[in-house]
PDB file of C-alpha atoms in Angstrom:
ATOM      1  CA  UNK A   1     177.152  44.288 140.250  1.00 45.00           C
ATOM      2  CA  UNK A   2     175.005  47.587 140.954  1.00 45.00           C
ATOM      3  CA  UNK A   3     176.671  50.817 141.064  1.00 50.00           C
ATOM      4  CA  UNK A   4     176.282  52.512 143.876  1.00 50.00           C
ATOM      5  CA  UNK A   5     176.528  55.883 142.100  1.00 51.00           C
ATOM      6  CA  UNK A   6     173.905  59.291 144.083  1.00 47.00           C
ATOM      7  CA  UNK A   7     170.363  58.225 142.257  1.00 50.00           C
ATOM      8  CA  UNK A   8     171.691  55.083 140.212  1.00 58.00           C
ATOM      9  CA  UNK A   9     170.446  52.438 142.987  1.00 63.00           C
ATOM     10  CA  UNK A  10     166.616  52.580 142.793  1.00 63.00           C
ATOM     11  CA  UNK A  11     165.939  49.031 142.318  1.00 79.00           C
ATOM     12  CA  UNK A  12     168.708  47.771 144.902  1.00 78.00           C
ATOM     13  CA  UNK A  13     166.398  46.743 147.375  1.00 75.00           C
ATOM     14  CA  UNK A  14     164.117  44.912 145.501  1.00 80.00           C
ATOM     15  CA  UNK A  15     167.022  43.005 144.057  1.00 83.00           C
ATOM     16  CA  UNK A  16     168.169  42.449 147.454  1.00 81.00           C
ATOM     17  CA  UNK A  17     165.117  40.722 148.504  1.00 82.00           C
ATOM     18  CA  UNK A  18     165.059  38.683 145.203  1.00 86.00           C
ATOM     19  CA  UNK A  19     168.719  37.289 146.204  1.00 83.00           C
ATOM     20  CA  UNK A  20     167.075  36.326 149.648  1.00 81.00           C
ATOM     21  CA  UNK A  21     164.074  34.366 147.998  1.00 86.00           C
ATOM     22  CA  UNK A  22     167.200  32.909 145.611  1.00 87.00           C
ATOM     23  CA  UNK A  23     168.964  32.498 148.826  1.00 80.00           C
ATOM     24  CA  UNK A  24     166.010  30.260 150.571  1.00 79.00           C
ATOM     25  CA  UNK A  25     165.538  28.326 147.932  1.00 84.00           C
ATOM     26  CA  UNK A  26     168.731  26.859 147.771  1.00 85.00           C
ATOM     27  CA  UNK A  27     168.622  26.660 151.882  1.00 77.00           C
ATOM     28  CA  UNK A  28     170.113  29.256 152.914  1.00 76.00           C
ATOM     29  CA  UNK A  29     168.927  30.995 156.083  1.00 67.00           C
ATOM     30  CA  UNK A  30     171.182  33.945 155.391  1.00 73.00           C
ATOM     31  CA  UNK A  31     171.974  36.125 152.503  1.00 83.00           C
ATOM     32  CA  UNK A  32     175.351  38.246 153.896  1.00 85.00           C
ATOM     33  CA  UNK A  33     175.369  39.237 149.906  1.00 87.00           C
ATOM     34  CA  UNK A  34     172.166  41.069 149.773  1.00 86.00           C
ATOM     35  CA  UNK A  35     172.684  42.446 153.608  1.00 87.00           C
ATOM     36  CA  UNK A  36     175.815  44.116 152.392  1.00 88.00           C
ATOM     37  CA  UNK A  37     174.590  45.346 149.140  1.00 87.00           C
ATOM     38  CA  UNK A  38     170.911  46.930 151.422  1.00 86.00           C
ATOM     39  CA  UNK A  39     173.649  48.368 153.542  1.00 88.00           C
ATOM     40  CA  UNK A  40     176.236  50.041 150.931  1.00 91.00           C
ATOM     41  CA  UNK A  41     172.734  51.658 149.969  1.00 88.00           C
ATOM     42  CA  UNK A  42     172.019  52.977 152.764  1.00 86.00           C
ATOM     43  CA  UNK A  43     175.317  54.382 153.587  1.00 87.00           C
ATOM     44  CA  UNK A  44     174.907  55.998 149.981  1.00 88.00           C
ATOM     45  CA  UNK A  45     171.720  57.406 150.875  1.00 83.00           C
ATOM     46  CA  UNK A  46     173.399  58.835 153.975  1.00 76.00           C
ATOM     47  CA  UNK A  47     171.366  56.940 156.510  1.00 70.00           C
ATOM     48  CA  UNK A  48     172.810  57.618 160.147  1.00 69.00           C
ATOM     49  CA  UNK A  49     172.368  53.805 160.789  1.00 76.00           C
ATOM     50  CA  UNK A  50     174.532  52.734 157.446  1.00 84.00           C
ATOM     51  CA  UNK A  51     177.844  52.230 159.353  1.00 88.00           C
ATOM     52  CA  UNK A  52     176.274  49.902 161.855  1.00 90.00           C
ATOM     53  CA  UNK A  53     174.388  47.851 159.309  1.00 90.00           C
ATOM     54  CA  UNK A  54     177.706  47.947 156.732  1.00 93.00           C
ATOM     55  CA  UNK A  55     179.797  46.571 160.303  1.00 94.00           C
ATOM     56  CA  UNK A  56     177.064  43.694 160.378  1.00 93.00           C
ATOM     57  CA  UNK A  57     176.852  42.966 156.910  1.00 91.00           C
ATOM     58  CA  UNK A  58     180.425  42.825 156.291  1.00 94.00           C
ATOM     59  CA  UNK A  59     180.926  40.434 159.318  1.00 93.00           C
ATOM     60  CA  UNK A  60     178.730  37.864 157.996  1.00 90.00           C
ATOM     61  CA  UNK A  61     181.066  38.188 154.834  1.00 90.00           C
ATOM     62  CA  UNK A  62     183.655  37.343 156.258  1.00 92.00           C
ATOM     63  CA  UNK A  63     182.392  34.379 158.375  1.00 90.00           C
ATOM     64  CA  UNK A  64     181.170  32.987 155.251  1.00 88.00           C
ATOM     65  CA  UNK A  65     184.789  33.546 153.765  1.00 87.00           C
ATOM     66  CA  UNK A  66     183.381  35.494 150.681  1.00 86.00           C
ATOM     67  CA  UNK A  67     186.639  37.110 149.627  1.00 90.00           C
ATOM     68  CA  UNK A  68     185.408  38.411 146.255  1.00 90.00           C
ATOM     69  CA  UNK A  69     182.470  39.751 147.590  1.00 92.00           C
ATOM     70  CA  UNK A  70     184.340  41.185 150.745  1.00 95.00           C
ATOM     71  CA  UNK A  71     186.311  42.912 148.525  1.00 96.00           C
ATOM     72  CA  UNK A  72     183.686  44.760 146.224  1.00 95.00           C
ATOM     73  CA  UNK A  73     181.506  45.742 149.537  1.00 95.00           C
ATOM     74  CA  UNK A  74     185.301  46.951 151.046  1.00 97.00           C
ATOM     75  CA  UNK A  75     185.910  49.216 147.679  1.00 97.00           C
ATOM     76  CA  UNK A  76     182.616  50.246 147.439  1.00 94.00           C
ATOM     77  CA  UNK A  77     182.588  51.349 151.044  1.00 95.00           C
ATOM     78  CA  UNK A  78     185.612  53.000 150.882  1.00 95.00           C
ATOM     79  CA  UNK A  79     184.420  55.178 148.063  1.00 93.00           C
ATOM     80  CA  UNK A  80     181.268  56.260 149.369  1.00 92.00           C
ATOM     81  CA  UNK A  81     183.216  57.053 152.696  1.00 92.00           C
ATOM     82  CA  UNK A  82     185.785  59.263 150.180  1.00 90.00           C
ATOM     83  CA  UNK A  83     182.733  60.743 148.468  1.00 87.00           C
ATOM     84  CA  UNK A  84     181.426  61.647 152.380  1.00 87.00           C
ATOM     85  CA  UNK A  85     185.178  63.284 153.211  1.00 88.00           C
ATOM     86  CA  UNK A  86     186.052  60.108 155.823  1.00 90.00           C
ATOM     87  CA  UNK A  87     189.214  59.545 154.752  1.00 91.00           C
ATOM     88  CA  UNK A  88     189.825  57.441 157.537  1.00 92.00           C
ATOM     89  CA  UNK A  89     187.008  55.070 157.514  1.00 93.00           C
ATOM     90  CA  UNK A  90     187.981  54.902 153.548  1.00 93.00           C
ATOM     91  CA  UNK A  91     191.641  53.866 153.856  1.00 93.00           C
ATOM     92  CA  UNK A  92     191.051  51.096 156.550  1.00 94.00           C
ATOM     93  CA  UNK A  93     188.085  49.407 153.816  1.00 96.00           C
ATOM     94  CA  UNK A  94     190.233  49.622 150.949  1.00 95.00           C
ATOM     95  CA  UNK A  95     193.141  48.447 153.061  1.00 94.00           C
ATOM     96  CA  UNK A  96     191.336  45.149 154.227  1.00 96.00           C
ATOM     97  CA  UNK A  97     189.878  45.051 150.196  1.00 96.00           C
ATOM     98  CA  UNK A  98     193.403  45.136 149.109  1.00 93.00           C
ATOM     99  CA  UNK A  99     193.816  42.021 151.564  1.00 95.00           C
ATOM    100  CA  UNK A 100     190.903  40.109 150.299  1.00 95.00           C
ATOM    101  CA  UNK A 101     191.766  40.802 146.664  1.00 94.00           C
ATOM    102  CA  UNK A 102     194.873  39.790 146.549  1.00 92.00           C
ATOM    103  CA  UNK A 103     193.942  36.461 148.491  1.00 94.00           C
ATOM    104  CA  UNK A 104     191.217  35.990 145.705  1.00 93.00           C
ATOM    105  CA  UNK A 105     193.517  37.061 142.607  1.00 91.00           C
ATOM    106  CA  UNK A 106     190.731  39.421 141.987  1.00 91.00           C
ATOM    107  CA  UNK A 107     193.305  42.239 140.039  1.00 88.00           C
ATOM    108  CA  UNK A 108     190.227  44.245 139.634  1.00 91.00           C
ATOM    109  CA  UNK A 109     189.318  44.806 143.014  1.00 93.00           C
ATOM    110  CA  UNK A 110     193.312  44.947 143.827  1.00 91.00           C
ATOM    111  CA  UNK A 111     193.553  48.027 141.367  1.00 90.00           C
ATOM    112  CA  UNK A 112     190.776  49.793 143.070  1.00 93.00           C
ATOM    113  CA  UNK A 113     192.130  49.360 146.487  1.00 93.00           C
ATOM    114  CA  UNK A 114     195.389  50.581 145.202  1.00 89.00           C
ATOM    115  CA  UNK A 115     193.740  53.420 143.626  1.00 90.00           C
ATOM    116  CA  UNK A 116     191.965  54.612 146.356  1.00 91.00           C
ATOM    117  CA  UNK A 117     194.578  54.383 149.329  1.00 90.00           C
ATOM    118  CA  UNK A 118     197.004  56.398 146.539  1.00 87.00           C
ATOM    119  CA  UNK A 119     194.207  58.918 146.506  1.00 87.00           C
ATOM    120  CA  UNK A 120     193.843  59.403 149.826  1.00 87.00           C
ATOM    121  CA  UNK A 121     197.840  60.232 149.681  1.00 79.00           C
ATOM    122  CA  UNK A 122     197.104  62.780 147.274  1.00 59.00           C
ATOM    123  CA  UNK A 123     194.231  64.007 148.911  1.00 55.00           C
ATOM    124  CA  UNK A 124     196.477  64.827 152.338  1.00 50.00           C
ATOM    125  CA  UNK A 125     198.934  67.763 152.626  1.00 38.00           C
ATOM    126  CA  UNK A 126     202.084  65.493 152.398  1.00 42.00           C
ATOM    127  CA  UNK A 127     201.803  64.167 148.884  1.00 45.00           C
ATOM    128  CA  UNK A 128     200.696  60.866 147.891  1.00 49.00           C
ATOM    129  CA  UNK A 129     203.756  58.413 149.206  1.00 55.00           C
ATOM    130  CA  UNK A 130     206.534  56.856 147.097  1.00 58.00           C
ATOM    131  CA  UNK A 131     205.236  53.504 147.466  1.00 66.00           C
ATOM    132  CA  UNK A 132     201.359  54.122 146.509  1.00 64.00           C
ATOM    133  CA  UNK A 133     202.575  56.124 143.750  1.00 64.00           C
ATOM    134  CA  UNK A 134     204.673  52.803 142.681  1.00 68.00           C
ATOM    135  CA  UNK A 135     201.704  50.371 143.148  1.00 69.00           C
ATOM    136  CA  UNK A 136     199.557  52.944 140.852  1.00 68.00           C
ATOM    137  CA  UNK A 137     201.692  53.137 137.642  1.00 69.00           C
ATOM    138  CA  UNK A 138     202.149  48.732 137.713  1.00 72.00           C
ATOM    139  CA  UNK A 139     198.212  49.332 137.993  1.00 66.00           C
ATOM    140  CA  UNK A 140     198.168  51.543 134.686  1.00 67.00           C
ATOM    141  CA  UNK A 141     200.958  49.002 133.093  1.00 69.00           C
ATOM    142  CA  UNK A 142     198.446  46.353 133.604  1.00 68.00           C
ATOM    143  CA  UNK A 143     195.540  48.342 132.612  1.00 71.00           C
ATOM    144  CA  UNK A 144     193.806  46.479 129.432  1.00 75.00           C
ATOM    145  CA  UNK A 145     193.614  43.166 131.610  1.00 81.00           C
ATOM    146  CA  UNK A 146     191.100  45.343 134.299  1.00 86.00           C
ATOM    147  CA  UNK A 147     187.577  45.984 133.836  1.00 87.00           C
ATOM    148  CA  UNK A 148     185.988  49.438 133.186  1.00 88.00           C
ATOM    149  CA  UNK A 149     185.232  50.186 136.869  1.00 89.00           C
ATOM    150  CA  UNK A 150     189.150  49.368 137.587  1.00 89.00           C
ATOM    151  CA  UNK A 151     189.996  51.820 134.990  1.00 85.00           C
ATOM    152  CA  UNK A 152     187.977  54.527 136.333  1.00 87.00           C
ATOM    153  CA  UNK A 153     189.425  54.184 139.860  1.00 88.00           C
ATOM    154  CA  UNK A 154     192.734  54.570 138.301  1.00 83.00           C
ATOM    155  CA  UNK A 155     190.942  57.639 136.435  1.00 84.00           C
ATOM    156  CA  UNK A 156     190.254  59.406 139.588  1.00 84.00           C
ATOM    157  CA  UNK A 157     193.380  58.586 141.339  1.00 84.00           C
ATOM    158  CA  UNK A 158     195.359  59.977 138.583  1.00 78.00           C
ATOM    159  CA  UNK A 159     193.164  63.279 138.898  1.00 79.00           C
ATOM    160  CA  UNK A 160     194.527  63.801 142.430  1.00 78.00           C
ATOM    161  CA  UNK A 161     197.601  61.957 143.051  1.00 73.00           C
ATOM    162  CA  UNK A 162     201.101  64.399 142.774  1.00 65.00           C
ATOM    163  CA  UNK A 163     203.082  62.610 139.714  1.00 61.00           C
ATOM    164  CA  UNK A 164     200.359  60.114 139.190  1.00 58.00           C
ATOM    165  CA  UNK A 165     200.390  58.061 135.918  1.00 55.00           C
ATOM    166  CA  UNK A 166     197.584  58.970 133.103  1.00 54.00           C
ATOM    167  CA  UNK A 167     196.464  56.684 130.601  1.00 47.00           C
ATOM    168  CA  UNK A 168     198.861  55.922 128.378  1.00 46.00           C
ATOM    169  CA  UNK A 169     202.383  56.670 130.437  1.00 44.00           C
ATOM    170  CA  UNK A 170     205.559  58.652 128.777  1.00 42.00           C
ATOM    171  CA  UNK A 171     207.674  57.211 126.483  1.00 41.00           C
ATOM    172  CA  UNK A 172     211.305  56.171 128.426  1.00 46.00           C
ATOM    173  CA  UNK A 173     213.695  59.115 127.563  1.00 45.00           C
ATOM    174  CA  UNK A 174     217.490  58.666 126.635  1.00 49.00           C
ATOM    175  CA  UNK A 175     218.312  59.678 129.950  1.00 49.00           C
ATOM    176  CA  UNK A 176     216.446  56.796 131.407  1.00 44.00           C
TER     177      UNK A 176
END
């Protein structure tokens, strides 16, 4: 997938429109794919019309039923929008990618969701809650079966998140 990292998605549109001529040749009038991936771009680039064209895009997702993809647009979304300090906007996309994961198996895409909504926890004045923290450390316990990009969101969660696991969690003491 392209990462939608500030100055790392140069080529995205012209990959976009190669997925539509891939798209049209197998008879497909649509391509909600490349729509969603033209309008995580935008939204990266800040444009003011990103969240309209993101709403759009996503839609057609989901009336195509494209779980896994629903669920990489949702975490990518929600990370731009905690890059751009909408914390609101970022919890209800991971939220609904934590949905679609889990209905696709995708632990990936699961992790990051969890990673981000326990981040946004952290981020707010009350402390990241009992039950994010929870989902978080079965995240790290699980973490050589998740790809690079699910380790990193449990990276950055960790940096934030009060009591968070790190990579390699403590050793059980004999009080335990």
């Amino acid at each position: 997938m392209i990462e939608f990292e500030r100055g790392r998605y140069a080529n995205t549109m012209e990959r976009c429109q190669q997925l539509r001529v891939v798209a049209a040749s197998l008879g497909e009038n649509e391509a909600p794919v490349a729509d969603t991936l033209e309008a995580l771009t935008e939204l990266a680039e800040s444009s003011v019309q990103a969240f309209d064209r993101l709403e759009a895009a996503l839609s057609r997702l989901r009336v195509v039923d494209d779980k896994s993809y629903l669920a990489y647009a949702l975490n990518t979304a929600a990370s731009l929008c905690l890059h751009r300090e909408q914390p609101d906007v970022a919890q209800a996309f991971a939220q609904e990618a934590r949905l679609a994961a889990t209905a696709m198996q995708r632990h990936g895409e699961v992790a990051i969701a969890e990673a981000t909504l326990a981040r946004l926890g952290g981020r707010s004045h009350v402390g990241a809650s009992d039950r994010a923290v929870r989902r978080l450390f079965k995240q790290v316990a699980n973490r050589d079966r998740l790809n690079a990009r699910a380790q990193a969101a449990i990276d950055e969660a960790a940096a934030v998140v009060p009591a968070a696991p790190t990579m390699a969690p403590a050793l059980p003491t004999k009080e335990q």
